[in-house]
C-alpha positions as a Python dict, from the first residue, in 0.01 Angstrom:
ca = {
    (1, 'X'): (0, 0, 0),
    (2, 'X'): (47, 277, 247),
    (3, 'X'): (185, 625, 105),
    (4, 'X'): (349, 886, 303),
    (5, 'X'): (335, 1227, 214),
    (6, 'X'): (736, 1372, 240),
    (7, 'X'): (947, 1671, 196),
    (8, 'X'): (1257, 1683, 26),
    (9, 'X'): (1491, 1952, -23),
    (10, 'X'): (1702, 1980, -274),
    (11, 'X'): (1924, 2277, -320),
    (12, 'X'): (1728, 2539, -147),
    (13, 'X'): (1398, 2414, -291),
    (14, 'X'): (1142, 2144, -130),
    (15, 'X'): (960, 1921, -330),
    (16, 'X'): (669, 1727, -203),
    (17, 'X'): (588, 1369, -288),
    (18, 'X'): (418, 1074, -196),
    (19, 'X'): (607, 773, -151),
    (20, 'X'): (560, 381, 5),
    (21, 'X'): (632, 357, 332),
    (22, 'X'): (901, 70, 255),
    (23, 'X'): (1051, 368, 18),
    (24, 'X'): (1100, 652, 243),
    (25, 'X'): (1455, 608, 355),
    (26, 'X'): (1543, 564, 3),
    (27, 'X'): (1414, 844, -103),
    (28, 'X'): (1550, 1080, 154),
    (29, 'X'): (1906, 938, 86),
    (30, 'X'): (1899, 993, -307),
    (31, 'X'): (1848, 1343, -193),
    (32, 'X'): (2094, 1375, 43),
    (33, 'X'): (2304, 1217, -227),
    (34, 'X'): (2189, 1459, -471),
    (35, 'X'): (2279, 1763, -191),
    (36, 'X'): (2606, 1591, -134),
    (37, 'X'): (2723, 1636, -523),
    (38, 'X'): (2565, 1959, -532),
    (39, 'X'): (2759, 2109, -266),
    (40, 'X'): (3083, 1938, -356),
    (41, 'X'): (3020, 2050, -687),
    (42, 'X'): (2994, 2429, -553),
    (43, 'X'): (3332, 2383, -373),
    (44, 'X'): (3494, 2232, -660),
    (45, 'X'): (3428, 2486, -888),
    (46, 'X'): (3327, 2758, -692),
    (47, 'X'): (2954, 2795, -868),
    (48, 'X'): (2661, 2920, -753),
    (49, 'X'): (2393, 2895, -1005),
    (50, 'X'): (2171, 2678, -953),
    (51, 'X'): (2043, 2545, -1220),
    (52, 'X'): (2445, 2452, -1306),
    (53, 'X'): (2486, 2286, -990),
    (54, 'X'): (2151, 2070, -1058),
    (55, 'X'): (2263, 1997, -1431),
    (56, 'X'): (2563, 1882, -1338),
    (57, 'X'): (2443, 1643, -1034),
    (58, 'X'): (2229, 1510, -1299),
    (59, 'X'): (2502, 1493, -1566),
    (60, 'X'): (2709, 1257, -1289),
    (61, 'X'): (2416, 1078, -1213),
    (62, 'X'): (2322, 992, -1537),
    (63, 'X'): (2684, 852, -1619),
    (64, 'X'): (2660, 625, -1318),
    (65, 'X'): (2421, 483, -1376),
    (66, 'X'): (2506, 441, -1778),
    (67, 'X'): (2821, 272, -1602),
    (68, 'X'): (2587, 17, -1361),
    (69, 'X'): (2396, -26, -1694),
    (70, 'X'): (2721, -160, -1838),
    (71, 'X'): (2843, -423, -1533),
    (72, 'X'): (2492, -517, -1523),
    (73, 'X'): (2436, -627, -1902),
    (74, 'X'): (2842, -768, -1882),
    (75, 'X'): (2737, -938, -1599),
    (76, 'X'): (2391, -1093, -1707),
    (77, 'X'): (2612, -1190, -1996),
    (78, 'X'): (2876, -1403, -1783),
    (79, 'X'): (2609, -1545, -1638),
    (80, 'X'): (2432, -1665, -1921),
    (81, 'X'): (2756, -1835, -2046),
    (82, 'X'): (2814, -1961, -1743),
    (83, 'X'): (2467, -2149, -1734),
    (84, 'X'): (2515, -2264, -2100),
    (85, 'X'): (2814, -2404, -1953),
    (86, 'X'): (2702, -2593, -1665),
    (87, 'X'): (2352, -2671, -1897),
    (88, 'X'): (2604, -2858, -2143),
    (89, 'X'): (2785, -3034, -1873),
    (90, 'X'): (2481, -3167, -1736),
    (91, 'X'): (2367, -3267, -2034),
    (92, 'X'): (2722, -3459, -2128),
    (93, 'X'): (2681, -3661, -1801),
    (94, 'X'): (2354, -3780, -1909),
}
């Protein structure tokens, strides 16, 4: 597994990491993601504090991906009945 060793900046500081190579564009668009909220957050609401800024790109984070949480578990649950489904058809034709 080969690492590289990256730079990204978030707000106005950089943090280093090691990442896969296979995981390097990833990584540089969660934090150009994370620089996208922050700055529209600053417009929004015309803050300048970091730490705010950061809290709340977290805040939003965090609630989207409670929300993908949710459509995930509804839909691993449509698919289970939908299985059940097709497992008790199958099992009426034999």
């Amino acid at each position: 597994m080969e690492t590289l060793s990256i730079k990204i900046k978030i707000g106005d500081r950089e943090y280093p990491m090691k990442v896969k190579v296979e995981d390097e564009a990833k990584i540089r668009h969660a934090g150009k993601l994370i620089n996208d909220k922050i700055r529209r957050y600053r417009e929004e609401f015309g803050l300048d504090d970091k730490q705010d800024l950061l809290a709340m790109a977290a805040f939003d984070c965090m609630v989207a991906s409670m929300e993908q949480d949710q459509v995930n578990a509804d839909d691993g649950e449509l698919i289970k009945d939908n299985l059940h489904k097709i497992n008790q058809r199958l099992t009426n034709l034999l």
